[in-house]
mmCIF file of C-alpha atoms (C1' of nucleotides) in Angstrom:
data_model
loop_
_atom_site.group_PDB
_atom_site.id
_atom_site.type_symbol
_atom_site.label_atom_id
_atom_site.label_comp_id
_atom_site.label_asym_id
_atom_site.label_seq_id
_atom_site.Cartn_x
_atom_site.Cartn_y
_atom_site.Cartn_z
ATOM 1 C CA MET R 796 -4.488 -0.481 21.162
ATOM 2 C CA ILE R 797 -2.364 2.582 20.760
ATOM 3 C CA GLU R 798 -0.364 1.228 23.710
ATOM 4 C CA THR R 799 0.207 -1.923 21.867
ATOM 5 C CA ILE R 800 1.500 0.022 18.916
ATOM 6 C CA GLN R 801 3.646 2.257 21.100
ATOM 7 C CA GLU R 802 5.327 -0.474 23.054
ATOM 8 C CA ALA R 803 6.147 -2.364 19.881
ATOM 9 C CA ALA R 804 9.630 -1.536 18.913
ATOM 10 C CA GLY R 805 9.182 -1.809 15.220
ATOM 11 C CA HIS R 806 6.414 -1.369 12.645
ATOM 12 C CA LEU R 807 3.428 -3.564 12.892
ATOM 13 C CA ASP R 808 1.010 -4.681 10.299
ATOM 14 C CA ALA R 809 -2.629 -5.289 11.112
ATOM 15 C CA ALA R 810 -2.250 -8.987 11.460
ATOM 16 C CA THR R 811 0.554 -8.799 13.961
ATOM 17 C CA LEU R 812 -1.320 -6.114 15.738
ATOM 18 C CA LEU R 813 -4.280 -8.327 16.077
ATOM 19 C CA GLU R 814 -2.162 -11.112 17.441
ATOM 20 C CA ARG R 815 -0.608 -8.906 20.058
ATOM 21 C CA ALA R 816 -3.900 -7.290 21.031
ATOM 22 C CA ARG R 817 -5.295 -10.693 21.593
ATOM 23 C CA LYS R 818 -2.643 -11.349 24.256
ATOM 24 C CA ARG R 819 -4.347 -8.696 26.278
ATOM 25 C CA ASP R 820 -7.970 -9.444 25.332
ATOM 26 C CA ALA R 821 -8.415 -12.796 23.844
ATOM 27 C CA GLN R 822 -11.493 -12.387 21.785
ATOM 28 C CA ILE R 823 -10.698 -9.227 19.953
ATOM 29 C CA ASP R 824 -11.722 -9.212 16.367
ATOM 30 C CA ARG R 825 -10.033 -8.242 13.111
ATOM 31 C CA ALA R 826 -12.703 -5.741 12.531
ATOM 32 C CA THR R 827 -11.966 -3.983 15.742
ATOM 33 C CA VAL R 828 -8.395 -3.660 14.917
ATOM 34 C CA TYR R 829 -9.096 -2.140 11.552
ATOM 35 C CA ARG R 830 -11.699 0.161 12.831
ATOM 36 C CA THR R 831 -9.358 1.360 15.568
ATOM 37 C CA LEU R 832 -6.557 1.922 13.205
ATOM 38 C CA GLU R 833 -8.876 3.941 10.990
ATOM 39 C CA LEU R 834 -9.769 6.011 13.996
ATOM 40 C CA LEU R 835 -6.195 6.508 15.176
ATOM 41 C CA LYS R 836 -5.233 7.599 11.681
ATOM 42 C CA LYS R 837 -7.951 10.179 11.729
ATOM 43 C CA LEU R 838 -6.875 11.425 15.059
ATOM 44 C CA ARG R 839 -3.415 11.548 13.619
ATOM 45 C CA LEU R 840 -1.885 9.441 16.394
ATOM 46 C CA ILE R 841 -0.328 6.949 14.148
ATOM 47 C CA ASN R 842 1.474 6.806 10.756
ATOM 48 C CA GLU R 843 0.588 4.349 8.069
ATOM 49 C CA LEU R 844 3.603 3.142 6.136
ATOM 50 C CA ASP R 845 4.423 0.844 3.247
ATOM 51 C CA LEU R 846 8.071 0.531 3.755
ATOM 52 C CA MET R 847 8.837 0.509 0.048
ATOM 53 C CA HIS R 848 6.504 -2.488 -0.521
ATOM 54 C CA LEU R 849 9.199 -4.780 0.639
ATOM 55 C CA THR R 850 6.650 -7.116 1.996
ATOM 56 C CA GLY R 851 4.035 -6.759 -0.657
ATOM 57 C CA ARG R 852 0.799 -5.019 0.028
ATOM 58 C CA LYS R 853 0.853 -4.811 3.738
ATOM 59 C CA HIS R 854 0.550 -1.506 5.648
ATOM 60 C CA PHE R 855 2.502 -0.861 8.702
ATOM 61 C CA TYR R 856 1.676 1.319 11.653
ATOM 62 C CA GLU R 857 3.741 3.188 14.109
ATOM 63 C CA ALA R 858 2.967 5.762 16.836
ATOM 64 C CA LYS R 859 3.576 9.234 15.686
ATOM 65 C CA THR R 860 6.614 11.046 17.116
ATOM 66 C CA THR R 861 7.370 14.686 17.349
ATOM 67 C CA VAL R 862 9.895 14.655 14.525
ATOM 68 C CA ASP R 863 9.222 13.141 11.159
ATOM 69 C CA GLN R 864 11.258 9.998 10.601
ATOM 70 C CA VAL R 865 12.823 8.898 7.382
ATOM 71 C CA HIS R 866 12.414 5.097 6.797
ATOM 72 C CA LEU R 867 15.150 3.347 5.098
ATOM 73 C CA ALA R 868 14.330 -0.145 3.818
ATOM 74 C CA CYS R 869 17.096 -2.455 2.849
ATOM 75 C CA PHE R 870 16.152 -4.445 -0.212
ATOM 76 C CA GLN R 871 18.632 -7.137 0.681
ATOM 77 C CA CYS R 872 18.088 -7.917 4.256
ATOM 78 C CA GLY R 873 14.721 -6.313 4.797
ATOM 79 C CA ARG R 874 15.728 -4.285 7.766
ATOM 80 C CA ILE R 875 14.108 -0.950 8.392
ATOM 81 C CA GLU R 876 16.102 1.909 9.766
ATOM 82 C CA GLU R 877 14.563 5.076 11.114
ATOM 83 C CA VAL R 878 16.572 8.261 10.817
ATOM 84 C CA THR R 879 16.028 11.941 10.998
ATOM 85 C CA SER R 880 17.495 14.930 9.380
ATOM 86 C CA PRO R 881 17.059 18.638 9.937
ATOM 87 C CA LEU R 882 17.037 19.092 6.156
ATOM 88 C CA PHE R 883 13.837 17.171 6.116
ATOM 89 C CA ASP R 884 12.063 19.959 7.972
ATOM 90 C CA ARG R 885 13.524 22.535 5.775
ATOM 91 C CA LEU R 886 12.373 20.620 2.730
ATOM 92 C CA LYS R 887 8.823 20.392 4.050
ATOM 93 C CA THR R 888 8.685 24.057 4.683
ATOM 94 C CA GLU R 889 10.052 24.806 1.326
ATOM 95 C CA ILE R 890 7.612 22.553 -0.519
ATOM 96 C CA SER R 891 4.775 23.828 1.461
ATOM 97 C CA ARG R 892 5.571 27.481 0.722
ATOM 98 C CA GLN R 893 6.463 27.063 -2.927
ATOM 99 C CA ASN R 894 3.252 25.200 -3.688
ATOM 100 C CA SER R 895 0.858 26.809 -1.166
ATOM 101 C CA PHE R 896 0.213 23.370 0.060
ATOM 102 C CA GLN R 897 -0.684 22.880 3.759
ATOM 103 C CA ILE R 898 1.158 19.819 4.581
ATOM 104 C CA ARG R 899 -0.540 17.802 7.292
ATOM 105 C CA GLU R 900 1.383 14.567 6.947
ATOM 106 C CA VAL R 901 4.578 13.541 5.161
ATOM 107 C CA ARG R 902 6.207 10.296 4.402
ATOM 108 C CA LEU R 903 9.642 9.819 3.152
ATOM 109 C CA GLU R 904 10.896 6.362 2.546
ATOM 110 C CA ALA R 905 13.988 5.133 0.755
ATOM 111 C CA GLY R 906 14.892 1.725 -0.453
ATOM 112 C CA GLY R 907 18.383 0.442 -1.203
ATOM 113 C CA LEU R 908 21.250 -1.270 0.608
ATOM 114 C CA CYS R 909 22.027 -0.743 4.253
ATOM 115 C CA LYS R 910 25.489 -0.358 5.472
ATOM 116 C CA ALA R 911 25.889 -3.982 6.497
ATOM 117 C CA CYS R 912 24.677 -5.372 3.272
ATOM 118 C CA SER R 913 26.822 -3.160 1.151
ATOM 119 C CA ALA R 914 29.826 -4.221 3.139
ATOM 120 C CA ARG R 915 28.842 -7.793 2.931
ATOM 121 C CA ASN R 916 28.511 -7.624 -0.782
ATOM 122 C CA GLY R 917 31.986 -6.167 -1.301
ATOM 123 C CA LYS R 918 32.759 -4.047 -4.225
ATOM 124 C CA THR R 919 32.544 -6.380 -7.134
ATOM 125 C CA ASP R 920 28.878 -7.335 -7.612
ATOM 126 C CA GLY R 921 27.120 -4.378 -9.098
ATOM 127 C CA ILE R 922 25.608 -6.817 -11.462
ATOM 128 C CA ARG R 923 24.177 -9.186 -8.893
ATOM 129 C CA GLU R 924 22.914 -6.197 -7.032
ATOM 130 C CA LYS R 925 21.072 -4.974 -10.055
ATOM 131 C CA ALA R 926 19.505 -8.252 -10.952
ATOM 132 C CA GLY R 927 18.749 -10.047 -7.838
ATOM 133 C CA ALA R 928 18.284 -7.751 -4.915
ATOM 134 C CA LEU R 929 14.676 -6.927 -5.435
ATOM 135 C CA VAL R 930 13.694 -10.417 -6.035
ATOM 136 C CA ALA R 931 13.405 -11.956 -2.656
ATOM 137 C CA PRO R 932 14.316 -9.748 0.280
ATOM 138 C CA ASN R 933 14.035 -11.311 3.638
ATOM 139 C CA ARG R 934 11.081 -10.270 5.814
ATOM 140 C CA GLN R 935 11.741 -7.931 8.562
ATOM 141 C CA MET J 1183 2.807 -1.596 -21.375
ATOM 142 C CA ILE J 1184 5.461 0.893 -20.388
ATOM 143 C CA GLU J 1185 4.218 3.009 -23.230
ATOM 144 C CA THR J 1186 0.693 2.972 -21.811
ATOM 145 C CA ILE J 1187 2.092 4.099 -18.525
ATOM 146 C CA GLN J 1188 4.170 6.779 -20.075
ATOM 147 C CA GLU J 1189 1.500 8.252 -22.096
ATOM 148 C CA ALA J 1190 -0.908 8.464 -19.304
ATOM 149 C CA ALA J 1191 -0.720 11.848 -17.766
ATOM 150 C CA GLY J 1192 -1.399 10.750 -14.189
ATOM 151 C CA HIS J 1193 -0.920 7.851 -11.997
ATOM 152 C CA LEU J 1194 -2.516 4.634 -12.854
ATOM 153 C CA ASP J 1195 -3.563 1.692 -10.717
ATOM 154 C CA ALA J 1196 -3.406 -1.855 -12.036
ATOM 155 C CA ALA J 1197 -7.098 -1.923 -12.926
ATOM 156 C CA THR J 1198 -6.934 1.174 -14.984
ATOM 157 C CA LEU J 1199 -3.825 0.050 -16.606
ATOM 158 C CA LEU J 1200 -5.492 -3.227 -17.620
ATOM 159 C CA GLU J 1201 -8.347 -1.329 -19.049
ATOM 160 C CA ARG J 1202 -6.090 0.805 -21.170
ATOM 161 C CA ALA J 1203 -3.874 -2.030 -22.194
ATOM 162 C CA ARG J 1204 -6.944 -3.786 -23.489
ATOM 163 C CA LYS J 1205 -7.671 -0.993 -25.919
ATOM 164 C CA ARG J 1206 -4.486 -1.999 -27.688
ATOM 165 C CA ASP J 1207 -4.789 -5.698 -27.242
ATOM 166 C CA ALA J 1208 -8.224 -6.849 -26.310
ATOM 167 C CA GLN J 1209 -7.611 -10.157 -24.545
ATOM 168 C CA ILE J 1210 -4.850 -9.103 -22.254
ATOM 169 C CA ASP J 1211 -5.153 -10.543 -18.774
ATOM 170 C CA ARG J 1212 -4.845 -9.155 -15.286
ATOM 171 C CA ALA J 1213 -2.031 -11.552 -14.542
ATOM 172 C CA THR J 1214 -0.040 -10.135 -17.450
ATOM 173 C CA VAL J 1215 -0.472 -6.678 -16.189
ATOM 174 C CA TYR J 1216 0.694 -7.570 -12.672
ATOM 175 C CA ARG J 1217 3.588 -9.654 -13.935
ATOM 176 C CA THR J 1218 4.733 -6.849 -16.214
ATOM 177 C CA LEU J 1219 4.512 -4.334 -13.471
ATOM 178 C CA GLU J 1220 6.602 -6.594 -11.366
ATOM 179 C CA LEU J 1221 9.130 -6.763 -14.091
ATOM 180 C CA LEU J 1222 9.178 -3.008 -14.715
ATOM 181 C CA LYS J 1223 9.696 -2.398 -11.021
ATOM 182 C CA LYS J 1224 12.666 -4.719 -10.976
ATOM 183 C CA LEU J 1225 14.155 -3.012 -13.966
ATOM 184 C CA ARG J 1226 13.500 0.263 -12.194
ATOM 185 C CA LEU J 1227 11.616 1.761 -15.007
ATOM 186 C CA ILE J 1228 8.532 2.617 -12.986
ATOM 187 C CA ASN J 1229 7.730 3.926 -9.539
ATOM 188 C CA GLU J 1230 5.103 2.409 -7.341
ATOM 189 C CA LEU J 1231 3.212 4.917 -5.199
ATOM 190 C CA ASP J 1232 0.494 4.879 -2.593
ATOM 191 C CA LEU J 1233 -0.424 8.515 -2.748
ATOM 192 C CA MET J 1234 -1.025 8.781 0.970
ATOM 193 C CA HIS J 1235 -3.640 5.980 0.820
ATOM 194 C CA LEU J 1236 -6.185 8.511 -0.309
ATOM 195 C CA THR J 1237 -7.814 5.742 -2.293
ATOM 196 C CA GLY J 1238 -7.413 2.927 0.040
ATOM 197 C CA ARG J 1239 -5.162 0.040 -0.656
ATOM 198 C CA LYS J 1240 -4.364 0.588 -4.348
ATOM 199 C CA HIS J 1241 -0.942 1.080 -5.721
ATOM 200 C CA PHE J 1242 -0.263 3.537 -8.513
ATOM 201 C CA TYR J 1243 2.398 3.368 -11.128
ATOM 202 C CA GLU J 1244 4.253 6.041 -13.031
ATOM 203 C CA ALA J 1245 7.213 6.077 -15.463
ATOM 204 C CA LYS J 1246 10.389 7.025 -13.756
ATOM 205 C CA THR J 1247 11.706 10.508 -14.535
ATOM 206 C CA THR J 1248 15.190 11.757 -14.171
ATOM 207 C CA VAL J 1249 14.436 13.929 -11.113
ATOM 208 C CA ASP J 1250 12.650 12.555 -8.088
ATOM 209 C CA GLN J 1251 9.151 14.009 -7.846
ATOM 210 C CA VAL J 1252 7.384 14.940 -4.567
ATOM 211 C CA HIS J 1253 3.737 13.840 -4.562
ATOM 212 C CA LEU J 1254 1.310 16.123 -2.836
ATOM 213 C CA ALA J 1255 -2.026 14.531 -2.209
ATOM 214 C CA CYS J 1256 -4.974 16.852 -1.198
ATOM 215 C CA PHE J 1257 -7.089 15.159 1.426
ATOM 216 C CA GLN J 1258 -10.003 17.217 0.437
ATOM 217 C CA CYS J 1259 -10.256 17.153 -3.283
ATOM 218 C CA GLY J 1260 -8.081 14.209 -3.917
ATOM 219 C CA ARG J 1261 -5.888 15.857 -6.493
ATOM 220 C CA ILE J 1262 -2.251 14.820 -6.817
ATOM 221 C CA GLU J 1263 0.401 17.440 -7.505
ATOM 222 C CA GLU J 1264 3.816 16.598 -8.570
ATOM 223 C CA VAL J 1265 6.541 18.955 -7.621
ATOM 224 C CA THR J 1266 10.408 18.988 -7.405
ATOM 225 C CA SER J 1267 12.840 20.706 -5.097
ATOM 226 C CA PRO J 1268 16.542 20.884 -5.263
ATOM 227 C CA LEU J 1269 16.636 20.392 -1.507
ATOM 228 C CA PHE J 1270 15.232 16.931 -2.049
ATOM 229 C CA ASP J 1271 18.460 15.856 -3.676
ATOM 230 C CA ARG J 1272 20.502 17.324 -0.998
ATOM 231 C CA LEU J 1273 18.446 15.600 1.568
ATOM 232 C CA LYS J 1274 18.916 12.301 -0.209
ATOM 233 C CA THR J 1275 22.636 12.791 -0.310
ATOM 234 C CA GLU J 1276 22.796 13.793 3.302
ATOM 235 C CA ILE J 1277 20.726 10.752 4.491
ATOM 236 C CA SER J 1278 22.702 8.491 2.305
ATOM 237 C CA ARG J 1279 25.999 9.686 3.573
ATOM 238 C CA GLN J 1280 25.103 9.957 7.224
ATOM 239 C CA ASN J 1281 23.697 6.543 7.435
ATOM 240 C CA SER J 1282 26.020 4.770 4.924
ATOM 241 C CA PHE J 1283 22.911 3.712 3.113
ATOM 242 C CA GLN J 1284 22.957 3.314 -0.652
ATOM 243 C CA ILE J 1285 19.720 4.803 -1.735
ATOM 244 C CA ARG J 1286 18.376 3.173 -4.830
ATOM 245 C CA GLU J 1287 14.904 4.542 -4.739
ATOM 246 C CA VAL J 1288 13.100 7.222 -2.752
ATOM 247 C CA ARG J 1289 9.528 8.273 -2.264
ATOM 248 C CA LEU J 1290 8.385 11.427 -0.749
ATOM 249 C CA GLU J 1291 4.690 11.935 -0.305
ATOM 250 C CA ALA J 1292 2.737 14.542 1.540
ATOM 251 C CA GLY J 1293 -0.912 14.882 2.336
ATOM 252 C CA GLY J 1294 -2.746 18.008 3.314
ATOM 253 C CA LEU J 1295 -4.724 20.746 1.672
ATOM 254 C CA CYS J 1296 -3.964 22.104 -1.778
ATOM 255 C CA LYS J 1297 -3.999 25.718 -2.587
ATOM 256 C CA ALA J 1298 -7.531 25.697 -4.042
ATOM 257 C CA CYS J 1299 -9.024 23.799 -1.142
ATOM 258 C CA SER J 1300 -7.461 25.960 1.554
ATOM 259 C CA ALA J 1301 -8.718 29.099 -0.266
ATOM 260 C CA ARG J 1302 -12.152 27.464 -0.679
ATOM 261 C CA ASN J 1303 -12.299 26.717 2.994
ATOM 262 C CA GLY J 1304 -11.557 30.267 4.089
ATOM 263 C CA LYS J 1305 -9.820 30.867 7.391
ATOM 264 C CA THR J 1306 -12.432 29.945 9.937
ATOM 265 C CA ASP J 1307 -12.713 26.231 9.769
ATOM 266 C CA GLY J 1308 -9.785 24.700 11.415
ATOM 267 C CA ILE J 1309 -12.182 22.514 13.262
ATOM 268 C CA ARG J 1310 -13.934 21.125 10.248
ATOM 269 C CA GLU J 1311 -10.660 20.623 8.706
ATOM 270 C CA LYS J 1312 -9.486 18.584 11.605
ATOM 271 C CA ALA J 1313 -12.535 16.494 11.957
ATOM 272 C CA GLY J 1314 -13.778 15.894 8.477
ATOM 273 C CA ALA J 1315 -11.104 16.126 5.955
ATOM 274 C CA LEU J 1316 -9.810 12.689 6.147
ATOM 275 C CA VAL J 1317 -13.134 11.056 6.091
ATOM 276 C CA ALA J 1318 -14.199 11.050 2.516
ATOM 277 C CA PRO J 1319 -11.847 12.660 0.055
ATOM 278 C CA ASN J 1320 -12.974 12.646 -3.559
ATOM 279 C CA ARG J 1321 -11.305 10.258 -5.740
ATOM 280 C CA GLN J 1322 -8.680 11.633 -8.161
ATOM 281 C "C1'" DA A 606 14.408 -28.336 -27.423
ATOM 282 C "C1'" DT A 607 14.332 -25.055 -24.108
ATOM 283 C "C1'" DA A 608 13.233 -21.000 -21.861
ATOM 284 C "C1'" DA A 609 10.220 -17.218 -21.345
ATOM 285 C "C1'" DC A 610 5.389 -15.351 -21.832
ATOM 286 C "C1'" DT A 611 0.446 -15.572 -21.854
ATOM 287 C "C1'" DG A 612 -4.444 -16.504 -20.768
ATOM 288 C "C1'" DC A 613 -7.500 -18.459 -17.739
ATOM 289 C "C1'" DA A 614 -9.313 -19.759 -13.506
ATOM 290 C "C1'" DA A 615 -8.920 -20.360 -8.902
ATOM 291 C "C1'" DA A 616 -6.634 -19.224 -4.739
ATOM 292 C "C1'" DT A 617 -4.795 -16.028 -1.293
ATOM 293 C "C1'" DC A 618 -4.431 -12.319 1.535
ATOM 294 C "C1'" DT A 619 -5.778 -8.042 3.314
ATOM 295 C "C1'" DT A 620 -9.285 -4.989 4.400
ATOM 296 C "C1'" DT A 621 -14.319 -3.691 4.676
ATOM 297 C "C1'" DT A 622 -19.195 -4.264 5.695
ATOM 298 C "C1'" DG A 623 -23.835 -5.582 7.508
ATOM 299 C "C1'" DC A 624 -26.030 -7.176 11.142
ATOM 300 C "C1'" DT A 625 -26.782 -7.964 15.970
ATOM 301 C "C1'" DT A 626 -25.711 -7.561 20.621
ATOM 302 C "C1'" DA A 627 -23.459 -5.202 24.527
ATOM 303 C "C1'" DC A 628 -22.520 -0.887 26.791
ATOM 304 C "C1'" DA A 629 -22.010 3.892 28.263
ATOM 305 C "C1'" DG A 630 -23.904 8.527 28.723
ATOM 306 C "C1'" DC V 993 -33.562 5.754 25.757
ATOM 307 C "C1'" DT V 994 -29.835 6.453 22.215
ATOM 308 C "C1'" DG V 995 -25.807 6.607 20.112
ATOM 309 C "C1'" DT V 996 -21.221 4.378 19.998
ATOM 310 C "C1'" DA V 997 -18.253 0.360 20.037
ATOM 311 C "C1'" DA V 998 -17.484 -4.787 19.448
ATOM 312 C "C1'" DG V 999 -17.978 -9.540 17.789
ATOM 313 C "C1'" DC V 1000 -19.093 -12.537 14.163
ATOM 314 C "C1'" DA V 1001 -19.523 -13.893 9.602
ATOM 315 C "C1'" DA V 1002 -19.528 -12.902 5.064
ATOM 316 C "C1'" DA V 1003 -18.145 -9.926 1.258
ATOM 317 C "C1'" DA V 1004 -15.230 -7.273 -1.429
ATOM 318 C "C1'" DG V 1005 -11.006 -5.820 -3.670
ATOM 319 C "C1'" DA V 1006 -6.420 -6.380 -5.056
ATOM 320 C "C1'" DT V 1007 -2.805 -9.292 -6.152
ATOM 321 C "C1'" DT V 1008 -0.738 -13.947 -6.889
ATOM 322 C "C1'" DT V 1009 -0.274 -18.620 -8.470
ATOM 323 C "C1'" DG V 1010 -0.684 -23.224 -10.925
ATOM 324 C "C1'" DC V 1011 -1.389 -25.060 -15.044
ATOM 325 C "C1'" DA V 1012 -1.523 -25.541 -19.929
ATOM 326 C "C1'" DG V 1013 -0.915 -23.830 -24.261
ATOM 327 C "C1'" DT V 1014 2.187 -20.490 -27.372
ATOM 328 C "C1'" DT V 1015 5.868 -18.224 -28.986
ATOM 329 C "C1'" DA V 1016 10.500 -16.990 -29.504
ATOM 330 C "C1'" DT V 1017 15.528 -18.470 -29.437
#
DNA sequence: ATAACTGCAAATCTTTTGCTTACAG
DNA sequence: CTGTAAGCAAAAGATTTGCAGTTAT
C-alpha cells in the first residue's frame, strides 16, 4: 500500500486509497486500508494531513519525504501546493529548544488564496473574498 | 457560544462545547453548535485544530488570538502546549512572498515528547519511545 | 412578510471493532 | 502449533441535513 501512496502524485484520503488499492487486489477491504494506515503512521512512513479542512473531515495521507513540506491550501480553487523553506527547519529547532520539547513530527498548513486565484479576483473584491471564499471551495 | 469558547482555558471539541453551552441554555442542540462553529469559522473568530490527531478524528476549537500559536502535542501524556515564536511570523511572510500565496490562516502543530515526559523516560529508552509512544497516549 | 435561527430526528460519512478464516514462521 | 494479517459485517462516532416551528426585522 505504501507504494500506492508513493506513486500517487497528490494527497489521498482513505476512500481513494481503497479504490486504488483495489485495482491491484480486487477484494481488499476498508478495514485493511485503515489498519495499514495506522501501521504506517506508527512506523512514521506517512504523514496524515487535514489540508485546512477544505474537504470537511477527511484525512489525507502522503509518503514522508526527507524535508518537511508546508501545505498551502487555496480556499477558492481548492488546490494544494507543497513548498519548503529553510526557515521552517530553523523554526522547528528554535521551538524545540525553547520549550524542551522533542519534536517527532510537525505539520504546517496554511489556507488562503493561491497566486492564480488572487490574480483572477483582481484587486477590487476584498468583500467578496471575505464573505464567500470559505463557503464552497472546489474539491481538489 | 464564542464566550463559552473564550472562557474555556483549553481546546474544546464539539461535544464538550455542547455540554458547556447547555449549562447556560439547557435545550441547545448539537446542530446549533455545529452551525455556530461553522459560522464562527467563516467569520474567522475561531481556529479549528486537530492537535496531531492525538484523540482520533475530533476537531478542536479555540478563540483566535492576535499572534499565531504553535501547538505542541505530547504523544505520551497527551498534553497540549501553546507557544509562540517570532520566527513563525517571518516564516509566514517568507512563504507568502515566495509563493505569491495570500495566507489567511495558518496552523502549525508538532507532536513529540514534552519536557516532563522526556525527563520521566530517562535517556535509555529510545526503543520504547519508538515502538510504544504512538500507541495509546492519554487523553488531554 | 421575509429572512435567519433553532430544535428534533434522521441521515451520512468516515473510521473502528469483533469475529472468523487464512497464512507465515 | 501460534501469532499476525485479512475479509466481512456490523458498530460507533462525528458531523450534516431536511423539516417544521419561532423569532427577529
